[in-house]
Amino acid sequence: MSKRPRTLDAFFAPPPAKKQHIDPSPSEDGNTTTNPPLALPKTDEQPSSTHPTYPFPIPHLPPSLTSSLHPTPATSPIVLNNHPDLDILYYKPYLPPRPATALFHHLRSSLPFYRVKYSIKRGAVETSVTTPRYTTVFGLDSSAVFCPQSGRLLDARTPGKPLAPGSYRCRPRPIPDCLASLLTHTERTTGAKFNFALVNYYADGNDSIAFHSDSESFLGPDPTIASFTLGASRDFLLKHKPTPENHPSEGKAMKLVLGGGDMLLMRGGTQGAWLHSVPKRKGAGDGGGGRINITFRRALSKGGTENYYKYNVGEGGGGEVWKWDEGRGR
């Protein structure tokens, strides 16, 4: 028996230099789920989303999966508002088990991911940081739009007017079909409007995200964010930001165990007042039981676009692109 590799990069294989055939069928690599995924047909004619900013074509959802994404949630939400400033709708689940599992397999095998490195400076000390999970992002803030024909960036305030080259310090990418379908359903359910899809892949229990809030000014006041879990379950912690009152919710964190298909709709004052995290977890799988998190949100200004691409793709268009290898199961 060979020794299991310890590096997180072992769970991904960089895409080949030559264009490869993309097989949208679900993996048979032993992903932990109580329900088998829907059968996704193998076909050379599978349509794909393409754009000059994509590192490779991104397959559309197969018709069988698209038709299984019902326009209404699988369950009514649980209302979480029993703490100060907390306003969350918890769909447990939003997606039925079989479509949720099929969507997990499709997205994991189809999307480009990045292990972003960046620097932070505290005083005179500069520290290099490697994001402890795989990330990717698609979308554009509300000040601009993609031209449907050419894919170029246009000024949203002046129909048909192209943006000058260099208007953004990044290369925005349109949301591909495989994410746009779920985004549209979510908008209809929630009444919210979104223009960004951020995707995190947690390969195993070593991947995590520290306590933070999505309260940047470019999201506007009281932003609404829809957060989906696909794949393995992970703990999701919530705690109130410090206040002069020092009420109990600032101490011990509230824990939700989010499973495949679950969705949190965080709204109102939640982002302004609360922090959330996905901590490291012992025994959370060896890569076959990874977790995908999709968050839909709405950025109002150019600063939001530049922020999201810097920290989810990387500066200058990103570094090495990682793609799940279905054949090897990693």
Tab-separated table of C-alpha atoms in Angstrom:
chain	number	residue	atom	x	y	z
A	1	MET	CA	0.000	0.000	0.000
A	2	SER	CA	1.462	3.305	-1.037
A	3	LYS	CA	1.712	6.128	1.452
A	4	ARG	CA	-1.122	8.624	1.080
A	5	PRO	CA	0.224	12.017	-0.086
A	6	ARG	CA	-0.053	14.750	2.513
A	7	THR	CA	-0.043	17.773	0.229
A	8	LEU	CA	-3.400	19.310	-0.652
A	9	ASP	CA	-2.285	19.827	-4.245
A	10	ALA	CA	-2.377	16.037	-4.654
A	11	PHE	CA	-6.155	16.225	-4.865
A	12	PHE	CA	-6.047	18.172	-8.113
A	13	ALA	CA	-4.320	17.734	-11.436
A	14	PRO	CA	-3.388	20.784	-13.523
A	15	PRO	CA	-5.175	20.822	-16.897
A	16	PRO	CA	-3.185	19.509	-19.865
A	17	ALA	CA	-1.658	21.950	-22.309
A	18	LYS	CA	-3.763	20.517	-25.133
A	19	LYS	CA	-7.512	20.926	-25.257
A	20	GLN	CA	-9.102	17.874	-23.685
A	21	HIS	CA	-12.491	16.233	-24.024
A	22	ILE	CA	-14.562	17.087	-20.967
A	23	ASP	CA	-16.565	14.178	-19.591
A	24	PRO	CA	-19.558	15.535	-17.674
A	25	SER	CA	-20.518	12.162	-16.186
A	26	PRO	CA	-20.444	11.871	-12.385
A	27	SER	CA	-17.390	10.455	-10.697
A	28	GLU	CA	-17.355	6.946	-9.309
A	29	ASP	CA	-14.550	7.718	-6.878
A	30	GLY	CA	-16.416	6.916	-3.694
A	31	ASN	CA	-17.766	10.323	-2.769
A	32	THR	CA	-19.663	10.140	0.492
A	33	THR	CA	-23.365	10.433	-0.225
A	34	THR	CA	-26.420	8.419	0.714
A	35	ASN	CA	-28.006	8.887	-2.708
A	36	PRO	CA	-26.519	7.973	-6.103
A	37	PRO	CA	-26.110	10.903	-8.493
A	38	LEU	CA	-28.324	11.317	-11.498
A	39	ALA	CA	-27.000	9.656	-14.628
A	40	LEU	CA	-25.282	12.345	-16.687
A	41	PRO	CA	-24.959	11.354	-20.349
A	42	LYS	CA	-21.562	11.105	-21.977
A	43	THR	CA	-21.531	12.882	-25.310
A	44	ASP	CA	-19.089	14.667	-27.556
A	45	GLU	CA	-21.864	17.120	-28.392
A	46	GLN	CA	-22.233	18.453	-24.842
A	47	PRO	CA	-22.415	22.271	-25.260
A	48	SER	CA	-20.048	24.437	-23.254
A	49	SER	CA	-19.729	28.018	-22.074
A	50	THR	CA	-16.741	29.755	-23.647
A	51	HIS	CA	-15.110	33.148	-23.188
A	52	PRO	CA	-11.578	34.487	-23.808
A	53	THR	CA	-11.069	34.709	-20.038
A	54	TYR	CA	-11.879	31.022	-19.413
A	55	PRO	CA	-8.826	28.721	-19.299
A	56	PHE	CA	-10.924	26.029	-21.015
A	57	PRO	CA	-14.564	25.519	-22.106
A	58	ILE	CA	-16.940	24.915	-19.186
A	59	PRO	CA	-19.621	22.285	-19.942
A	60	HIS	CA	-23.284	23.183	-19.589
A	61	LEU	CA	-25.419	21.176	-17.215
A	62	PRO	CA	-26.791	18.064	-18.932
A	63	PRO	CA	-30.528	18.312	-19.716
A	64	SER	CA	-31.316	15.604	-17.150
A	65	LEU	CA	-29.745	17.693	-14.403
A	66	THR	CA	-31.222	20.988	-15.594
A	67	SER	CA	-34.728	19.513	-15.552
A	68	SER	CA	-34.195	18.191	-12.012
A	69	LEU	CA	-33.443	21.674	-10.629
A	70	HIS	CA	-36.954	22.548	-9.551
A	71	PRO	CA	-37.981	26.225	-9.442
A	72	THR	CA	-39.062	25.844	-5.804
A	73	PRO	CA	-36.916	24.697	-2.855
A	74	ALA	CA	-37.169	21.110	-1.608
A	75	THR	CA	-38.176	22.319	1.881
A	76	SER	CA	-39.484	25.438	3.597
A	77	PRO	CA	-36.740	27.409	5.351
A	78	ILE	CA	-35.966	27.454	9.049
A	79	VAL	CA	-35.909	31.064	10.259
A	80	LEU	CA	-32.828	31.910	12.332
A	81	ASN	CA	-33.469	35.229	14.065
A	82	ASN	CA	-33.198	34.264	17.728
A	83	HIS	CA	-30.059	36.341	18.345
A	84	PRO	CA	-29.406	40.086	17.978
A	85	ASP	CA	-28.989	41.238	14.359
A	86	LEU	CA	-29.290	37.678	13.000
A	87	ASP	CA	-31.491	37.228	9.915
A	88	ILE	CA	-30.967	33.907	8.096
A	89	LEU	CA	-33.227	31.535	6.203
A	90	TYR	CA	-31.876	27.984	6.460
A	91	TYR	CA	-33.046	25.593	3.730
A	92	LYS	CA	-32.264	22.060	4.896
A	93	PRO	CA	-32.140	21.184	2.064
A	94	TYR	CA	-32.805	23.560	-0.812
A	95	LEU	CA	-31.820	20.994	-3.457
A	96	PRO	CA	-33.008	17.357	-3.260
A	97	PRO	CA	-30.207	14.836	-2.587
A	98	ARG	CA	-29.834	13.345	-6.075
A	99	PRO	CA	-29.649	16.633	-8.041
A	100	ALA	CA	-27.383	18.105	-5.344
A	101	THR	CA	-24.967	15.191	-5.678
A	102	ALA	CA	-25.027	15.328	-9.482
A	103	LEU	CA	-24.404	19.088	-9.426
A	104	PHE	CA	-21.458	18.589	-7.046
A	105	HIS	CA	-19.823	16.086	-9.422
A	106	HIS	CA	-20.463	18.242	-12.475
A	107	LEU	CA	-19.063	21.446	-10.972
A	108	ARG	CA	-16.045	19.774	-9.402
A	109	SER	CA	-15.051	18.193	-12.716
A	110	SER	CA	-15.898	21.214	-14.895
A	111	LEU	CA	-14.719	24.412	-13.191
A	112	PRO	CA	-11.209	25.905	-13.101
A	113	PHE	CA	-9.857	26.340	-9.576
A	114	TYR	CA	-6.969	28.318	-8.116
A	115	ARG	CA	-4.792	28.146	-5.009
A	116	VAL	CA	-4.368	31.896	-4.636
A	117	LYS	CA	-1.274	33.427	-3.068
A	118	TYR	CA	-1.212	37.033	-1.918
A	119	SER	CA	0.577	39.311	0.548
A	120	ILE	CA	-0.785	41.183	3.543
A	121	LYS	CA	1.036	43.973	5.327
A	122	ARG	CA	0.651	44.721	9.023
A	123	GLY	CA	2.787	47.702	9.895
A	124	ALA	CA	6.283	47.092	8.545
A	125	VAL	CA	5.789	43.323	8.298
A	126	GLU	CA	4.637	41.779	5.028
A	127	THR	CA	3.374	38.208	5.105
A	128	SER	CA	2.749	35.849	2.198
A	129	VAL	CA	-0.540	33.942	2.425
A	130	THR	CA	-1.739	30.888	0.501
A	131	THR	CA	-5.522	30.541	0.567
A	132	PRO	CA	-6.334	27.334	2.529
A	133	ARG	CA	-8.858	26.039	-0.038
A	134	TYR	CA	-9.391	26.081	-3.795
A	135	THR	CA	-11.299	29.052	-5.208
A	136	THR	CA	-12.776	30.442	-8.397
A	137	VAL	CA	-15.103	33.330	-9.275
A	138	PHE	CA	-17.304	34.555	-12.107
A	139	GLY	CA	-19.269	37.768	-12.517
A	140	LEU	CA	-19.177	41.525	-12.916
A	141	ASP	CA	-20.388	44.402	-10.760
A	142	SER	CA	-23.474	46.401	-11.684
A	143	SER	CA	-21.531	49.308	-13.235
A	144	ALA	CA	-20.742	47.224	-16.327
A	145	VAL	CA	-22.178	44.394	-18.437
A	146	PHE	CA	-20.862	41.792	-20.862
A	147	CYS	CA	-21.791	42.296	-24.513
A	148	PRO	CA	-23.926	39.242	-25.418
A	149	GLN	CA	-22.354	38.978	-28.872
A	150	SER	CA	-18.661	39.746	-28.331
A	151	GLY	CA	-18.219	39.212	-24.591
A	152	ARG	CA	-16.587	42.653	-24.288
A	153	LEU	CA	-17.213	44.889	-21.297
A	154	LEU	CA	-19.765	47.666	-21.774
A	155	ASP	CA	-20.736	50.614	-19.590
A	156	ALA	CA	-24.027	49.680	-17.913
A	157	ARG	CA	-25.073	53.351	-17.748
A	158	THR	CA	-24.576	53.985	-21.483
A	159	PRO	CA	-26.027	51.163	-23.591
A	160	GLY	CA	-23.563	49.879	-26.182
A	161	LYS	CA	-20.604	51.976	-24.983
A	162	PRO	CA	-17.439	49.842	-24.611
A	163	LEU	CA	-15.283	50.337	-21.550
A	164	ALA	CA	-11.776	51.615	-22.181
A	165	PRO	CA	-9.008	48.989	-22.029
A	166	GLY	CA	-7.573	48.762	-18.534
A	167	SER	CA	-10.783	49.903	-16.848
A	168	TYR	CA	-10.386	46.961	-14.460
A	169	ARG	CA	-7.223	45.663	-12.800
A	170	CYS	CA	-8.449	42.141	-13.544
A	171	ARG	CA	-10.131	40.166	-16.320
A	172	PRO	CA	-13.804	39.685	-15.379
A	173	ARG	CA	-15.446	36.465	-16.550
A	174	PRO	CA	-19.152	35.904	-17.255
A	175	ILE	CA	-21.016	33.377	-15.119
A	176	PRO	CA	-21.087	30.057	-17.036
A	177	ASP	CA	-24.298	28.209	-17.782
A	178	CYS	CA	-23.638	25.524	-15.162
A	179	LEU	CA	-23.827	28.156	-12.397
A	180	ALA	CA	-26.282	30.548	-14.051
A	181	SER	CA	-29.107	27.994	-13.907
A	182	LEU	CA	-28.909	27.721	-10.116
A	183	LEU	CA	-28.452	31.499	-9.784
A	184	THR	CA	-31.665	32.124	-11.741
A	185	HIS	CA	-33.648	29.684	-9.595
A	186	THR	CA	-32.263	31.310	-6.445
A	187	GLU	CA	-33.208	34.805	-7.602
A	188	ARG	CA	-36.770	33.660	-8.265
A	189	THR	CA	-37.049	32.038	-4.843
A	190	THR	CA	-35.501	34.831	-2.807
A	191	GLY	CA	-36.441	37.960	-4.762
A	192	ALA	CA	-32.785	39.042	-4.572
A	193	LYS	CA	-30.592	39.917	-7.552
A	194	PHE	CA	-27.062	38.552	-7.914
A	195	ASN	CA	-24.188	39.279	-10.300
A	196	PHE	CA	-21.393	37.171	-8.791
A	197	ALA	CA	-20.804	33.481	-8.176
A	198	LEU	CA	-17.911	32.645	-5.837
A	199	VAL	CA	-17.005	28.959	-5.564
A	200	ASN	CA	-14.813	27.368	-2.878
A	201	TYR	CA	-13.676	23.747	-2.977
A	202	TYR	CA	-12.674	22.218	0.367
A	203	ALA	CA	-10.693	19.123	-0.641
A	204	ASP	CA	-10.570	17.685	2.869
A	205	GLY	CA	-10.722	18.648	6.533
A	206	ASN	CA	-7.486	20.647	6.294
A	207	ASP	CA	-9.112	23.189	3.994
A	208	SER	CA	-10.891	25.990	5.826
A	209	ILE	CA	-11.889	29.638	5.978
A	210	ALA	CA	-11.307	31.817	9.041
A	211	PHE	CA	-13.910	33.953	10.804
A	212	HIS	CA	-14.909	36.868	8.591
A	213	SER	CA	-17.941	38.823	7.405
A	214	ASP	CA	-18.976	39.785	3.891
A	215	SER	CA	-19.647	43.389	4.788
A	216	GLU	CA	-17.494	45.268	2.295
A	217	SER	CA	-18.818	48.644	1.199
A	218	PHE	CA	-19.069	47.514	-2.435
A	219	LEU	CA	-21.912	45.164	-1.413
A	220	GLY	CA	-24.001	48.044	-0.097
A	221	PRO	CA	-25.895	48.098	3.209
A	222	ASP	CA	-27.487	44.870	4.496
A	223	PRO	CA	-26.446	42.653	1.563
A	224	THR	CA	-28.254	39.406	0.758
A	225	ILE	CA	-25.979	36.412	0.127
A	226	ALA	CA	-27.116	32.911	-0.831
A	227	SER	CA	-24.668	30.194	0.251
A	228	PHE	CA	-25.006	26.608	-1.057
A	229	THR	CA	-23.272	23.471	0.199
A	230	LEU	CA	-22.645	20.560	-2.174
A	231	GLY	CA	-20.849	17.329	-1.338
A	232	ALA	CA	-19.544	16.494	2.122
A	233	SER	CA	-20.997	18.045	5.277
A	234	ARG	CA	-18.942	20.660	7.118
A	235	ASP	CA	-19.395	22.705	10.268
A	236	PHE	CA	-20.392	26.341	9.761
A	237	LEU	CA	-19.761	28.596	12.756
A	238	LEU	CA	-21.413	31.942	13.517
A	239	LYS	CA	-20.621	34.466	16.234
A	240	HIS	CA	-21.567	38.086	16.818
A	241	LYS	CA	-18.974	40.795	16.345
A	242	PRO	CA	-17.788	42.438	19.594
A	243	THR	CA	-20.117	45.104	21.014
A	244	PRO	CA	-20.119	47.262	24.161
A	245	GLU	CA	-23.015	45.139	25.464
A	246	ASN	CA	-20.924	41.944	25.233
A	247	HIS	CA	-23.988	39.720	24.899
A	248	PRO	CA	-23.659	35.894	24.942
A	249	SER	CA	-23.663	35.449	21.152
A	250	GLU	CA	-20.217	37.097	21.057
A	251	GLY	CA	-18.724	34.229	23.036
A	252	LYS	CA	-19.493	30.645	22.136
A	253	ALA	CA	-20.078	30.262	18.409
A	254	MET	CA	-23.328	28.875	17.029
A	255	LYS	CA	-22.699	25.731	14.957
A	256	LEU	CA	-24.668	24.550	11.931
A	257	VAL	CA	-23.738	21.283	10.211
A	258	LEU	CA	-24.343	22.042	6.537
A	259	GLY	CA	-24.997	19.063	4.273
A	260	GLY	CA	-25.165	18.602	0.525
A	261	GLY	CA	-28.025	20.616	-0.958
A	262	ASP	CA	-28.401	22.952	2.039
A	263	MET	CA	-28.622	26.713	1.498
A	264	LEU	CA	-28.268	29.658	3.857
A	265	LEU	CA	-29.822	32.951	2.807
A	266	MET	CA	-27.984	35.534	4.901
A	267	ARG	CA	-29.693	38.925	4.776
A	268	GLY	CA	-30.506	42.112	6.693
A	269	GLY	CA	-27.938	43.015	9.336
A	270	THR	CA	-26.320	39.568	9.433
A	271	GLN	CA	-23.133	40.447	7.529
A	272	GLY	CA	-22.691	43.748	9.333
A	273	ALA	CA	-22.995	42.217	12.798
A	274	TRP	CA	-21.924	38.576	12.531
A	275	LEU	CA	-18.788	36.614	11.637
A	276	HIS	CA	-18.795	33.146	10.090
A	277	SER	CA	-16.213	30.440	9.378
A	278	VAL	CA	-15.664	26.877	8.179
A	279	PRO	CA	-13.017	25.498	10.577
A	280	LYS	CA	-10.578	22.689	9.951
A	281	ARG	CA	-12.089	19.320	10.706
A	282	LYS	CA	-10.326	16.095	11.621
A	283	GLY	CA	-11.416	13.064	9.648
A	284	ALA	CA	-13.382	15.096	7.100
A	285	GLY	CA	-12.372	12.901	4.213
A	286	ASP	CA	-9.363	12.351	2.001
A	287	GLY	CA	-10.426	14.278	-1.084
A	288	GLY	CA	-13.155	11.881	-2.240
A	289	GLY	CA	-15.546	13.557	0.175
A	290	GLY	CA	-14.794	17.162	-0.693
A	291	ARG	CA	-17.208	20.054	-0.259
A	292	ILE	CA	-18.164	22.780	-2.726
A	293	ASN	CA	-19.546	26.077	-1.458
A	294	ILE	CA	-21.247	28.441	-3.901
A	295	THR	CA	-22.134	31.962	-2.812
A	296	PHE	CA	-24.249	34.248	-4.952
A	297	ARG	CA	-23.932	37.947	-4.170
A	298	ARG	CA	-24.305	41.378	-5.762
A	299	ALA	CA	-21.397	43.814	-6.086
A	300	LEU	CA	-22.330	47.418	-6.813
A	301	SER	CA	-19.013	48.925	-7.911
A	302	LYS	CA	-15.722	48.217	-9.671
A	303	GLY	CA	-13.973	47.714	-6.345
A	304	GLY	CA	-16.025	44.592	-5.743
A	305	THR	CA	-15.005	43.044	-9.044
A	306	GLU	CA	-11.325	43.776	-8.457
A	307	ASN	CA	-11.481	42.433	-4.899
A	308	TYR	CA	-13.165	39.164	-5.838
A	309	TYR	CA	-10.782	38.376	-8.697
A	310	LYS	CA	-7.696	39.291	-6.665
A	311	TYR	CA	-8.547	36.892	-3.849
A	312	ASN	CA	-10.290	34.111	-5.793
A	313	VAL	CA	-8.345	33.938	-9.074
A	314	GLY	CA	-5.201	35.900	-8.280
A	315	GLU	CA	-3.590	39.093	-9.482
A	316	GLY	CA	-2.737	39.292	-13.148
A	317	GLY	CA	-5.316	36.690	-14.122
A	318	GLY	CA	-4.267	34.070	-11.614
A	319	GLY	CA	-1.502	31.548	-11.346
A	320	GLU	CA	-1.669	27.841	-12.065
A	321	VAL	CA	-5.106	26.519	-12.936
A	322	TRP	CA	-6.258	23.329	-11.220
A	323	LYS	CA	-8.881	20.968	-12.585
A	324	TRP	CA	-10.359	17.849	-10.992
A	325	ASP	CA	-9.227	14.671	-12.738
A	326	GLU	CA	-12.252	12.333	-12.889
A	327	GLY	CA	-10.197	9.426	-14.180
A	328	ARG	CA	-7.807	9.520	-11.229
A	329	GLY	CA	-10.409	10.641	-8.720
A	330	ARG	CA	-8.347	13.564	-7.493
